[in-house]
Coordinates of C-alpha atoms in Angstrom, one line a residue:
X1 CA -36.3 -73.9 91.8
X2 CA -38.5 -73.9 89.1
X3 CA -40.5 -77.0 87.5
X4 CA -38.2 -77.3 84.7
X5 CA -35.2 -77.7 87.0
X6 CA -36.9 -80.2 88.5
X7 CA -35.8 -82.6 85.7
X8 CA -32.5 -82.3 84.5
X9 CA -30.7 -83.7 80.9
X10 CA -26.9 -83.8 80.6
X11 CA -25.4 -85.4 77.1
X12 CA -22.1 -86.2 77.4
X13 CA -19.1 -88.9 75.3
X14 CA -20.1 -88.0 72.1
X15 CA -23.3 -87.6 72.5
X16 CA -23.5 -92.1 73.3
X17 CA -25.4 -91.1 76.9
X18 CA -27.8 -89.1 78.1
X19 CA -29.0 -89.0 81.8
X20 CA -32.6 -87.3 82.7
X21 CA -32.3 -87.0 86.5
X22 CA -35.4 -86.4 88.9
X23 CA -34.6 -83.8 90.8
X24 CA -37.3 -82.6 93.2
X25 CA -35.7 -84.3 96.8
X26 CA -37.0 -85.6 99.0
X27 CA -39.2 -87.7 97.1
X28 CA -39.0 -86.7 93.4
X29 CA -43.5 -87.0 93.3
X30 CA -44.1 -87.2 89.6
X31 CA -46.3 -83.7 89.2
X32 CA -48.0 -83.2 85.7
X33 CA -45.7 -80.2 85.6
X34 CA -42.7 -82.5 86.0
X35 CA -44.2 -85.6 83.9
X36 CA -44.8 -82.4 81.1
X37 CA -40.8 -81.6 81.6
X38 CA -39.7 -85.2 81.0
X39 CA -41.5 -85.1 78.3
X40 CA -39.6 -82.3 76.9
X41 CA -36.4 -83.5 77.9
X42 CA -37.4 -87.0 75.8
X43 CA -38.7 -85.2 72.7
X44 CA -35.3 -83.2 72.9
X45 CA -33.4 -86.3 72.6
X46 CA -34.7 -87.9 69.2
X47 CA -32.5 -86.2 66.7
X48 CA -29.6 -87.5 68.6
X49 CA -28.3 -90.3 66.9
X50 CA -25.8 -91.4 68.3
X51 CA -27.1 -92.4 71.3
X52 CA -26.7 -95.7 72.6
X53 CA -28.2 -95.6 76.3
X54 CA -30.2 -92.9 77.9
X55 CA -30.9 -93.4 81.8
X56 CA -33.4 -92.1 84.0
X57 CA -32.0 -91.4 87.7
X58 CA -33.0 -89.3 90.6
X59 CA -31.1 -86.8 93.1
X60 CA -31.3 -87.1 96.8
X61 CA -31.9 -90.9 98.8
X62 CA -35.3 -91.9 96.7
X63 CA -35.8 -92.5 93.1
X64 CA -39.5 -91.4 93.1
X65 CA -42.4 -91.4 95.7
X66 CA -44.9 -91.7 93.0
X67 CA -47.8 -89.0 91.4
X68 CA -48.9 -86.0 93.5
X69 CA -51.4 -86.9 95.5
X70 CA -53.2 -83.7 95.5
X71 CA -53.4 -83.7 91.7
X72 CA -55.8 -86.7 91.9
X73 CA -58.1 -84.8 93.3
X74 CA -61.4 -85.0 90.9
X75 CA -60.5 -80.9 89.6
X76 CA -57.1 -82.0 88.5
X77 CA -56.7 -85.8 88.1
X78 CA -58.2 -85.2 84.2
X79 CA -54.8 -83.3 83.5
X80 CA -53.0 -85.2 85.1
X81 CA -52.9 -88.8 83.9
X82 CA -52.9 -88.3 80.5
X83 CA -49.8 -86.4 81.0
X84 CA -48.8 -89.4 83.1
X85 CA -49.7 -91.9 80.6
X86 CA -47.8 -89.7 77.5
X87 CA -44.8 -89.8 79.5
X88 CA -44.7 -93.7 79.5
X89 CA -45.5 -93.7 75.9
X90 CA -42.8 -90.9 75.0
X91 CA -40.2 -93.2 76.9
X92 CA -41.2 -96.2 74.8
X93 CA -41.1 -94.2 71.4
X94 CA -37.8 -93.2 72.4
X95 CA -35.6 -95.2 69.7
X96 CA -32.9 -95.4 72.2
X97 CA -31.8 -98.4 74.6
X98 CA -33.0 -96.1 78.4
X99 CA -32.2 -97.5 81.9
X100 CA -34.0 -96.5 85.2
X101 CA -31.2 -96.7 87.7
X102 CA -33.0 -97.1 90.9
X103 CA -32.1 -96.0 94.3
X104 CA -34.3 -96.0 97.6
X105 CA -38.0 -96.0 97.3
X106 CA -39.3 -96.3 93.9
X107 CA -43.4 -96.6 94.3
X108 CA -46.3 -95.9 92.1
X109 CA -46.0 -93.7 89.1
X110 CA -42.4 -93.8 89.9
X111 CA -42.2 -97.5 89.2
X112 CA -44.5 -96.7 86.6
X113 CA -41.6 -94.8 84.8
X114 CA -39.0 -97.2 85.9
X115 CA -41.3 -100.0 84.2
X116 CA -41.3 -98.4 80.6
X117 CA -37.6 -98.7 80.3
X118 CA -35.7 -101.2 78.4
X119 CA -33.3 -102.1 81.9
X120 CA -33.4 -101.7 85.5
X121 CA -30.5 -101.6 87.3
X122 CA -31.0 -100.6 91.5
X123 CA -29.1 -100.1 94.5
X124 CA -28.9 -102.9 97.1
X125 CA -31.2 -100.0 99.4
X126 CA -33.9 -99.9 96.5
X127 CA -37.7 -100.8 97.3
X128 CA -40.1 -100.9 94.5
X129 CA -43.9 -101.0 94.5
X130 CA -47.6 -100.0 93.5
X131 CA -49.5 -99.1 96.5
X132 CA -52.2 -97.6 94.5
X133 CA -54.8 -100.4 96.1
X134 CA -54.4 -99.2 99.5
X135 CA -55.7 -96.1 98.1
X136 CA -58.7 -97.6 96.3
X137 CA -56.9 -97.0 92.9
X138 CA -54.7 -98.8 90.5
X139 CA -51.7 -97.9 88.8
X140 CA -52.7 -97.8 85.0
X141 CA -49.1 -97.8 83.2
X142 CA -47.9 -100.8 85.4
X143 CA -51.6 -102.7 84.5
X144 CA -50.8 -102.4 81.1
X145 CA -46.8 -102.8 81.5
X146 CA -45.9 -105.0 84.3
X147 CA -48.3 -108.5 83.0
X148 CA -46.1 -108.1 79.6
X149 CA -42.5 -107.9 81.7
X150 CA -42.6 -110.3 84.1
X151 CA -46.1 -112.5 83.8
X152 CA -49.8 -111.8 84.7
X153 CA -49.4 -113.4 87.8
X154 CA -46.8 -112.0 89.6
X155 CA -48.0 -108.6 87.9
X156 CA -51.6 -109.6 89.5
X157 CA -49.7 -110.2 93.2
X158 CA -48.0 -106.7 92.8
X159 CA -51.3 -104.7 92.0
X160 CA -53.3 -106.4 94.6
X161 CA -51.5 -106.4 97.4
X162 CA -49.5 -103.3 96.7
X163 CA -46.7 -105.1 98.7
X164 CA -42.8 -103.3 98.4
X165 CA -40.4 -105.2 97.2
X166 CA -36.5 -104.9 97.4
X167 CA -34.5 -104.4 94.1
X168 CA -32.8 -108.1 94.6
X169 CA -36.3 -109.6 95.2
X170 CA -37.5 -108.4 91.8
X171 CA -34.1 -109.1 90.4
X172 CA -34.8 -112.8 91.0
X173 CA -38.1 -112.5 89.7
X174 CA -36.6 -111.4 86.0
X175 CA -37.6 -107.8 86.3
X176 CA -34.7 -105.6 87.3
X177 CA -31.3 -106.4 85.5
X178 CA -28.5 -105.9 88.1
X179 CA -28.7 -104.9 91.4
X180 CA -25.0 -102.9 92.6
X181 CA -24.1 -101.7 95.8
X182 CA -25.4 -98.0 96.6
X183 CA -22.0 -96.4 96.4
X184 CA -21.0 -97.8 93.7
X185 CA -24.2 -97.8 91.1
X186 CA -23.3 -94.9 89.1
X187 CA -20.1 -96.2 88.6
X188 CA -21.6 -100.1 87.6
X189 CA -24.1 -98.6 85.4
X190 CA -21.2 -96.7 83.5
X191 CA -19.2 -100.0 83.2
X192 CA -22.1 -101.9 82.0
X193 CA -22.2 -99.7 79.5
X194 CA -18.8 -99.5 78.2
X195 CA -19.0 -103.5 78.1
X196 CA -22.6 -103.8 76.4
X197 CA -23.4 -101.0 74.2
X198 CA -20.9 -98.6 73.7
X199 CA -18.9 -100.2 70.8
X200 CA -22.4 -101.0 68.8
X201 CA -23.7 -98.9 66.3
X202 CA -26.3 -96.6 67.0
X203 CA -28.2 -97.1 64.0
X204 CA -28.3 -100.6 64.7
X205 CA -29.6 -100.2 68.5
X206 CA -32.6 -97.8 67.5
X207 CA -33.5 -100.6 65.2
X208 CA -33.2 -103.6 67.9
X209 CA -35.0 -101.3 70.2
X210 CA -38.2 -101.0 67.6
X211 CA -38.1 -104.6 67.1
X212 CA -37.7 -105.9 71.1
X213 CA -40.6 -103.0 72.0
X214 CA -42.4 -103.6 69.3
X215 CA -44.8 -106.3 70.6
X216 CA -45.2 -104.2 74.2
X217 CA -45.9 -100.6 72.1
X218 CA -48.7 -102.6 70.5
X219 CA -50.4 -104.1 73.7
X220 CA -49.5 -100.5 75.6
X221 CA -51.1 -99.0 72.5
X222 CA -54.4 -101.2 73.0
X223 CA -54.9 -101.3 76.8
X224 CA -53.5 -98.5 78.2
X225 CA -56.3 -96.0 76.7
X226 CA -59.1 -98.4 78.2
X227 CA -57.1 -98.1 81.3
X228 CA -57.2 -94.8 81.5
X229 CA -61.0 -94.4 80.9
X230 CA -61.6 -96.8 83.8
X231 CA -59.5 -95.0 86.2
X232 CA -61.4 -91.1 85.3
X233 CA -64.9 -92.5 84.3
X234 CA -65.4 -95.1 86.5
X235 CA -62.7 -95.5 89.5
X236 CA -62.7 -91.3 89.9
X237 CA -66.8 -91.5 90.3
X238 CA -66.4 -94.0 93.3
X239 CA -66.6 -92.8 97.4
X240 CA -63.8 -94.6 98.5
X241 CA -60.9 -93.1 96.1
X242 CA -61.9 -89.8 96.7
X243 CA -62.4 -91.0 100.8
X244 CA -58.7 -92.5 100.0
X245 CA -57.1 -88.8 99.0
X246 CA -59.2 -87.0 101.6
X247 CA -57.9 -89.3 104.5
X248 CA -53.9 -89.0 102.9
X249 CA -54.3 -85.1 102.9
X250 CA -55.9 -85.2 106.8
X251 CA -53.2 -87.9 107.9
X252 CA -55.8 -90.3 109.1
X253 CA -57.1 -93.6 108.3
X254 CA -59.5 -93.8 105.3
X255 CA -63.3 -94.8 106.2
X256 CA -64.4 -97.0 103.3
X257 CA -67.9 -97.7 102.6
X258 CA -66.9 -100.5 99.7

């Protein structure tokens, strides 16, 4: 399978849906080559207007395990979270409603990605996290996304502790939009369609979707650079994160020296 198949974009009903679905099973890891894909499959997708909802889904049990840990070691990590970053700012210039429809574990860059779309919806089996601190990182997008969506402190709690969280957990916190039983999510996503945005005019959507993003494109526009340059200038030069991919690679418990 090539990288390109790893990402696939089906537009169907008259061109009112568009589905980009992960597909790299088991884990669907977020690889520059893949984050480069999506990005393609995005940029694709802005001439098409009469879109009213595009989602982003994965193949196999998992919605995303996160970025390649290999690419952030120091030779590659330079390529590959800008390519991480334009990916989250692609999916907010989209001026289309989008969707992440969330099943099993959704962690890191992968919540990242979820995170820059207008709605979640997940599967009563979904997990979602940022367990970049138990590598010595942080995740950038969700720094600059998550305080904005759902308050700086429960963003805070999710970025220190890296703690998981199910799908109905961040439901009650105001985050995800509808949780749905696993068989049936594709299904519930289609109907809450048909009942919410299908009938509206396109035109109309792209120009609510400018003005309800509008204030989180700004601050995404602001902080998200500075974040960036933290994490390769200053987070990339410290012992411990490079200590933190060693140890993954070797399956063994990292030896920090703080």
């Amino acid at each position: 399978m090539t990288v390109a198949e790893h990402v696939n974009l089906t537009v169907r009903r008259d061109e009112m849906r568009a589905r980009i679905v992960l597909n790299s099973p088991k884990g669907n890891v977020l690889t520059t080559a893949v984050a480069q894909a999506i990005r393609a499959k995005l940029a694709s997708l802005n001439d098409v207007m009469s879109l009213r909802l595009v989602t982003v889904e994965a193949a196999g049990q998992d919605f995303s395990f996160g970025a390649s840990i290999q690419e952030h070691a120091p030779d590659r990590i330079e390529r590959m979270l800008p390519a991480m970053n334009g990916m989250i700012r692609d999916l907010l210039d989209l001026p289309v409603p989008t969707a992440a429809v969330v099943k099993g574990r959704c962690l890191g860059a992968g919540f990242e990605l979820a995170l820059a779309c207008d709605f979640i919806f997940t599967a009563d089996d979904a997990v979602l996290g940022l367990p970049e601190v138990r590598l010595a990182a942080f995740p950038p997008a969700a720094a600059a996304l998550l305080p904005v969506r759902l308050g700086y402190a429960r963003a805070t709690d999710a970025i220190l502790t890296g703690e998981a969280r199910s799908g109905a957990e961040w439901h009650a916190a105001g985050l995800v939009t509808k949780v749905f039983a696993l068989d049936q999510i594709e299904a519930e996503v289609e109907a809450w369609f048909d009942r919410n945005l299908s009938r509206l005019s396109a035109s109309g959507l792209r120009h609510a979707v400018t003005a309800s993003r509008l204030g989180l494109r700004r601050h995404v526009a602001q902080v998200l650079p500075d974040l960036e340059r933290l994490y390769l200038n200053e987070l990339m030069r410290t012992v411990d994160v490079n200590e933190a991919v060693t140890a993954f690679l070797g399956k063994r418990a990292p030896n920090w020296t703080d």
